[in-house]
Coordinates of C-alpha atoms in Angstrom, one line a residue:
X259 CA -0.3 -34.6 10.1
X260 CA 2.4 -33.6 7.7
X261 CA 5.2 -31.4 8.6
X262 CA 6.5 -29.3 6.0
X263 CA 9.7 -31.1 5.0
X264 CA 11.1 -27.3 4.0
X265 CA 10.1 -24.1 5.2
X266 CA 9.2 -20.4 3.4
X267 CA 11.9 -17.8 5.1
X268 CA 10.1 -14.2 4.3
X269 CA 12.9 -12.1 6.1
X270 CA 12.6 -8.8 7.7
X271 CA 14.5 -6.2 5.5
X272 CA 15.6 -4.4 8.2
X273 CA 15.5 -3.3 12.0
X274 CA 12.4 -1.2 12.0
X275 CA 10.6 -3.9 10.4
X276 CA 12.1 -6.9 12.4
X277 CA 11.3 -5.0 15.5
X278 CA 7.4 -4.1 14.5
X279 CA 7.3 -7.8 13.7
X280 CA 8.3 -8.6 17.5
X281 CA 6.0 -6.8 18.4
X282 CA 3.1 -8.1 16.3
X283 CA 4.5 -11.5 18.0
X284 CA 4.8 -10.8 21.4
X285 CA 0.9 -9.2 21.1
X286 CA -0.5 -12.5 19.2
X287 CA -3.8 -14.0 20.7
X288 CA -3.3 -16.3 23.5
X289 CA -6.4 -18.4 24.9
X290 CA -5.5 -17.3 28.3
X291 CA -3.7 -14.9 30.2
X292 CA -0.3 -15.0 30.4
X293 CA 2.7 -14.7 32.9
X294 CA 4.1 -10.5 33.1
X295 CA 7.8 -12.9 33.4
X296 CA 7.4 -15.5 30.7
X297 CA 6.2 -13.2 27.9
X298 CA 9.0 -13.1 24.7
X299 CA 12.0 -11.2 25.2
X300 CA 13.9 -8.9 22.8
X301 CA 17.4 -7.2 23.9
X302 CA 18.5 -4.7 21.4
X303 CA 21.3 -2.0 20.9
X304 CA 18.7 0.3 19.1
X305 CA 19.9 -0.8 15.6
X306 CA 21.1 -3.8 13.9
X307 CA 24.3 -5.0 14.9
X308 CA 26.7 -7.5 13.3
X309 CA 25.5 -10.8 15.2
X310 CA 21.9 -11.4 16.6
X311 CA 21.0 -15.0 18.5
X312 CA 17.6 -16.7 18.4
X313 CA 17.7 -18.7 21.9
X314 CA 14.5 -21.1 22.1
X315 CA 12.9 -22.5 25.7
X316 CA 12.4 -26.4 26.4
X317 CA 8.9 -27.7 26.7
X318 CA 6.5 -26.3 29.8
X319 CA 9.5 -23.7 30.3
X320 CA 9.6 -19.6 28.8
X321 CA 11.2 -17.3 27.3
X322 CA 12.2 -16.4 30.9
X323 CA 14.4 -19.9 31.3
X324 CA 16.6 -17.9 28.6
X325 CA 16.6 -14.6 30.4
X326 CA 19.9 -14.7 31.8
X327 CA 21.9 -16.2 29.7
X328 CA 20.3 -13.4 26.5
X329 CA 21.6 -10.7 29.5
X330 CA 24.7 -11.7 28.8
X331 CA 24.8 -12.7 25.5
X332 CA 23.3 -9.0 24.7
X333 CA 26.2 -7.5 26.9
X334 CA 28.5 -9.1 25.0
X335 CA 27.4 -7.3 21.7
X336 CA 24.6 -9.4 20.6
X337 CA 20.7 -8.6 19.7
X338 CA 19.0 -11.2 21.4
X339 CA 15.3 -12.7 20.6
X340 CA 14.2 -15.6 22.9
X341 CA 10.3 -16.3 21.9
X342 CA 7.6 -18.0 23.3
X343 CA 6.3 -21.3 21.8
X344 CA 2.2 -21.1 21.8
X345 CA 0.5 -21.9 24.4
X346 CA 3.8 -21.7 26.7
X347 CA 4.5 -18.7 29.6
X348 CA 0.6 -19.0 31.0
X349 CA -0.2 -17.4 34.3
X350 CA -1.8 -20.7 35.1
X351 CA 1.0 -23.3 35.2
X352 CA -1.9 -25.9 35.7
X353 CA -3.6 -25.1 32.8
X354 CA -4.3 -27.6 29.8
X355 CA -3.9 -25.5 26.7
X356 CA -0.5 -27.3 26.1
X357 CA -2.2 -30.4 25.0
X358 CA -3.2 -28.4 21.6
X359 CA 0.4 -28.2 20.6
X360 CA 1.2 -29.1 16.8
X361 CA 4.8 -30.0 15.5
X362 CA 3.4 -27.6 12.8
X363 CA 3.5 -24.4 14.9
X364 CA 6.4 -25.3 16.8
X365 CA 8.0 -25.4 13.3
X366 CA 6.1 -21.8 12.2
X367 CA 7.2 -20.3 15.5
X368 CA 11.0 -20.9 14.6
X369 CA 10.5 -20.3 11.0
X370 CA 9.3 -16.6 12.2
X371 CA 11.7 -15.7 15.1
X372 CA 14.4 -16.1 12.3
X373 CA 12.7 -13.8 10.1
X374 CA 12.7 -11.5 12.5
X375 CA 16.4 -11.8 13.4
X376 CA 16.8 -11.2 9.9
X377 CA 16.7 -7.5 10.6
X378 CA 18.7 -8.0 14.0
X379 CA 21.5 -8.7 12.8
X380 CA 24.4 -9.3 9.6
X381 CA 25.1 -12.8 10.9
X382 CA 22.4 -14.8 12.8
X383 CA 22.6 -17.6 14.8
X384 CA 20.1 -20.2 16.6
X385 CA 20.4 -22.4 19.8
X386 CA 18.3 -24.2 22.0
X387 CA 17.4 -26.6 24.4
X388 CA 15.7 -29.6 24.7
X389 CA 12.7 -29.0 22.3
X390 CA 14.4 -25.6 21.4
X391 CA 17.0 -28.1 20.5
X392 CA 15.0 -29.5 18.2
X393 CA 14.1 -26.4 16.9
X394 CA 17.4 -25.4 16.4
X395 CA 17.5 -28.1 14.8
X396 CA 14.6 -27.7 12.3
X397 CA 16.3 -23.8 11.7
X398 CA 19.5 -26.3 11.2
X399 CA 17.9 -28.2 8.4
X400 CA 16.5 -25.7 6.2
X401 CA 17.3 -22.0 7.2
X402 CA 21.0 -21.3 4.9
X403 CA 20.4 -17.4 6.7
X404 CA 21.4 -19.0 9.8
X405 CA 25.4 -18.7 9.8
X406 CA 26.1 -21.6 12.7
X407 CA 23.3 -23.2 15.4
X408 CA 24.3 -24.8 18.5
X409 CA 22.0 -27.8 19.6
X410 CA 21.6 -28.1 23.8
X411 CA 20.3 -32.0 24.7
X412 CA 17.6 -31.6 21.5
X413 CA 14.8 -34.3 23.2
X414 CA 14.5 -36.6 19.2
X415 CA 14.4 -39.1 21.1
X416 CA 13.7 -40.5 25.1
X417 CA 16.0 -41.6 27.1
X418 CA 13.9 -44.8 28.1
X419 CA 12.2 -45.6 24.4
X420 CA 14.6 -47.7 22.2
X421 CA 15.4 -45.3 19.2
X422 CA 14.3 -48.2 16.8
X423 CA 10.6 -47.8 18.8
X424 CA 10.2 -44.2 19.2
X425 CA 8.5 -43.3 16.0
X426 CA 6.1 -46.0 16.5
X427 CA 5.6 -44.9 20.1
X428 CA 5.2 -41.4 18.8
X429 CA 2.6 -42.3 16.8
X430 CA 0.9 -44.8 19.0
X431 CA 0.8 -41.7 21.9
X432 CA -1.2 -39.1 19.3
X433 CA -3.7 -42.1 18.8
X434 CA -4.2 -42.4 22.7
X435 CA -6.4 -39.7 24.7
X436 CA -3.7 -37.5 26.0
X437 CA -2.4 -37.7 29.6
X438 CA -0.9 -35.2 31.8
X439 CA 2.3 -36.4 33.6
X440 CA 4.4 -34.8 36.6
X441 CA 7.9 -33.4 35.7
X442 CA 8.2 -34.7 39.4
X443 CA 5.9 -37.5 40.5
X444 CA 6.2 -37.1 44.3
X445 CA 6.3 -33.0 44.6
X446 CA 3.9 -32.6 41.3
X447 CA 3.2 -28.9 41.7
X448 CA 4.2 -28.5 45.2
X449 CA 8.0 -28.4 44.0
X450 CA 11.1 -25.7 44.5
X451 CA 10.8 -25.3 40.5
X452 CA 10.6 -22.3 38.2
X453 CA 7.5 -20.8 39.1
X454 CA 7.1 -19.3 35.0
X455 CA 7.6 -23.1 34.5
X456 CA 4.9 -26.1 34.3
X457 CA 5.4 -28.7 36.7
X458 CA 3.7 -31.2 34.4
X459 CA 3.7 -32.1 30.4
X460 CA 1.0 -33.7 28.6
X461 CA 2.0 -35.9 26.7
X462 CA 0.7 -34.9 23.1
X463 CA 2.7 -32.3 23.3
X464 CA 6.3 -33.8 23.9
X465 CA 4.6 -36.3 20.9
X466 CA 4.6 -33.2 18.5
X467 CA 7.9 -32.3 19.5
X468 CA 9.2 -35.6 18.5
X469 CA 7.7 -35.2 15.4
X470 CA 9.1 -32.0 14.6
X471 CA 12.5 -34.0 15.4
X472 CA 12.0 -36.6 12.7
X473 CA 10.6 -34.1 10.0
X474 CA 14.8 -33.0 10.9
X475 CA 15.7 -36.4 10.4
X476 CA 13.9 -37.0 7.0
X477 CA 15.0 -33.5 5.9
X478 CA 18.5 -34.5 6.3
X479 CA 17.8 -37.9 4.0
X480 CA 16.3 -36.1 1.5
X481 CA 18.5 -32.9 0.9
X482 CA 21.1 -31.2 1.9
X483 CA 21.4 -29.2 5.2
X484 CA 21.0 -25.5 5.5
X485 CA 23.0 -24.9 8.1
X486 CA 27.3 -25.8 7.6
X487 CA 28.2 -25.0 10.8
X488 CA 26.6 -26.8 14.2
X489 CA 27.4 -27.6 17.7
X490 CA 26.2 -30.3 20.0
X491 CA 26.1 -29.6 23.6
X492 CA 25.1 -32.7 25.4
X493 CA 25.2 -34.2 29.5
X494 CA 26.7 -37.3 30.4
X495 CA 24.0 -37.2 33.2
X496 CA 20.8 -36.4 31.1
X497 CA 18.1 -39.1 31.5
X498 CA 15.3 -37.1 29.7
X499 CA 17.1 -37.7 26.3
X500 CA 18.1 -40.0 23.9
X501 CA 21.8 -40.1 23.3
X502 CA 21.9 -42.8 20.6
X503 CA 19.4 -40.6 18.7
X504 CA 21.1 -37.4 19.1
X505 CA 24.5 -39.1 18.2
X506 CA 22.5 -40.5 14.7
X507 CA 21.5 -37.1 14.0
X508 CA 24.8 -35.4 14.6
X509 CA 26.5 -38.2 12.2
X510 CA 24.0 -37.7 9.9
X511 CA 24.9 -34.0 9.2
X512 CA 28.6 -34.7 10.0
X513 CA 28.3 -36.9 6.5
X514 CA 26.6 -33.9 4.6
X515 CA 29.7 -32.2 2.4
X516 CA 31.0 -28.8 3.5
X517 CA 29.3 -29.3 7.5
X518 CA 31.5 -28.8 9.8
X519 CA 29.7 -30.3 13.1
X520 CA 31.2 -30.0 16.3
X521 CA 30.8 -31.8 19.5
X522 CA 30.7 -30.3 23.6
X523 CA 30.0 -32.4 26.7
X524 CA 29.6 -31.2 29.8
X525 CA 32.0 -32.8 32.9
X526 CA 29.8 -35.7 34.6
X527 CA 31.4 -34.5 37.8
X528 CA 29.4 -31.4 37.5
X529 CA 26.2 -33.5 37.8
X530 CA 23.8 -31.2 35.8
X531 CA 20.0 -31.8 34.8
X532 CA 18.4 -32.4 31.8
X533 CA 17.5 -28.1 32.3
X534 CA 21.0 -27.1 32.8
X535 CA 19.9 -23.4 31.7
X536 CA 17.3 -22.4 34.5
X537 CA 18.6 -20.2 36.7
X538 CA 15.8 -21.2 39.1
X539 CA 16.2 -24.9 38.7
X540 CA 16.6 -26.1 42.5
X541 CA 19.5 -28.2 40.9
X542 CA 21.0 -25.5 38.6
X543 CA 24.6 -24.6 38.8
X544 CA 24.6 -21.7 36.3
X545 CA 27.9 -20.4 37.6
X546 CA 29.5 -23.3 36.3
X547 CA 27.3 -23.6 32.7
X548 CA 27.3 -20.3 31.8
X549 CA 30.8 -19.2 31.1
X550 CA 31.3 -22.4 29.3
X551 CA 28.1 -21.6 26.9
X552 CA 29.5 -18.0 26.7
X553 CA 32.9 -19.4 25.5
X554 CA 31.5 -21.9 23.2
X555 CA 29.2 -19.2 21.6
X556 CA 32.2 -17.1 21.4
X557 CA 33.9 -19.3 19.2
X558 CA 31.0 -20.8 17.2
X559 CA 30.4 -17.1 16.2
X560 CA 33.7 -15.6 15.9

């Protein structure tokens, strides 16, 4: 499958029209019935402001994961879109409907949600984590409307595939039937998770998102990036990710002239997961991660 190596911004002219495109959004067709909690989320001041953030959910997570953290960032001036990736936020967290997942619409979905904050705000910016990372990272490569994006643990790569094998194991996985695996093996769905979450990924999906993560990685061979401002935020004590692949990545754009990339890690001592932005993570420590996000936003958008 080929993934658009540039995309086609048509951005909302202003607020009315940003909003009405929300809403066409947040009504699209789903194939099944959705969670009330994990439905997208839009927090507004009524009008366009001067900043608006585009905050995008991991894989089997919502919009909800954000929820929070877009409470604050909204009381601290910004409009604040977090949307839903397809066939994310069902009422069923057993269903299968993830398995359909294409890099392609992954890609369309982040291509739109900036669009929309287009008419949000003067000065937009993007973060995510995980495979919102990445498509913060997509938005990073060819969106020059984004002002400055800030990259959370973006999954380009696994933490237990060698970074010189993960294309080919990429590949070799969207040639296989797909599988459904257990976030957590021994609890599988009987765990003290997010209940808006899925306790399980299969795993054609996390292959699309890696896909969507190289069509970043060609984009930055081929031209220049977007995007001249961007922040990594990684964990010392992530083992979902790959940290050689992020660090080629970052490097990458850090060699592009006029990017300005800039580089956060979390204290090990804090001990965080992979999700350090779920509120109802049994492992979260929120109090801690938040005010240092808020901060770090704060001076990424000042």
């Amino acid at each position: 499958m080929h993934i658009p190596l540039f995309s086609q911004p048509h951005p909302a002219s202003d607020y009315e029209t940003a909003v009405s495109r929300y809403h066409a959004l947040h009504n699209r067709h789903t194939p099944e019935p959705l969670n009330p909690l994990s439905r997208d989320i839009l927090l507004t001041h009524g009008g366009m402001v001067e900043k608006a953030i585009v905050l995008f959910h991991g894989l089997t997570s919502s919009p909800r994961q954000f929820a929070q953290l877009g409470e604050l960032l909204h009381q601290h001036g910004f409009n604040v879109l977090i949307p839903r990736v397809p066939f994310h936020g069902h009422a069923d967290t057993m269903t299968t409907a993830l398995s359909q997942l294409k890099a392609t619409q992954v890609a369309a979905l982040a291509n739109e949600a900036v669009d929309i904050a287009q008419g949000l705000g003067r000065r937009v910016f993007a973060m995510g984590l995980s495979m919102g990372g990445v498509m913060t990272g997509w938005v990073t490569q060819f969106r020059a409307d984004v002002e400055a994006t800030a990259l959370i643990s973006p999954v380009f790569g696994l933490h237990v595939v060698p970074a010189t094998q993960t294309r080919l194991l990429t590949e070799a996985t969207l040639r296989l039937p797909n599988r459904f695996m257990w976030w957590d093996p021994e609890m599988e769905n009987r765990g003290p998770g997010a209940k808006h979450a899925y306790p399980r990924f299969p795993t054609h999906a996390l292959a699309q998102v890696l896909r969507l993560g190289f069509a970043v990685q060609d984009g930055v061979r081929r031209g220049e990036t977007a995007v001249r401002r961007i922040l990594f935020i990684t964990n010392p004590n992530d083992e979902a990710v790959s940290s050689p692949m992020i660090a080629q990545v970052r490097h990458r754009w850090a060699q592009q002239p006029g990017v300005v990339v800039q580089s956060y890690v979390f204290d090990k001592a804090l001990a965080l997961n992979h999700d350090l932005i779920e509120p109802e993570h049994p492992q979260q420590n929120v109090t801690a991660v938040y005010p240092i996000l808020l901060d770090l936003i704060a001076n990424l958008t000042r």
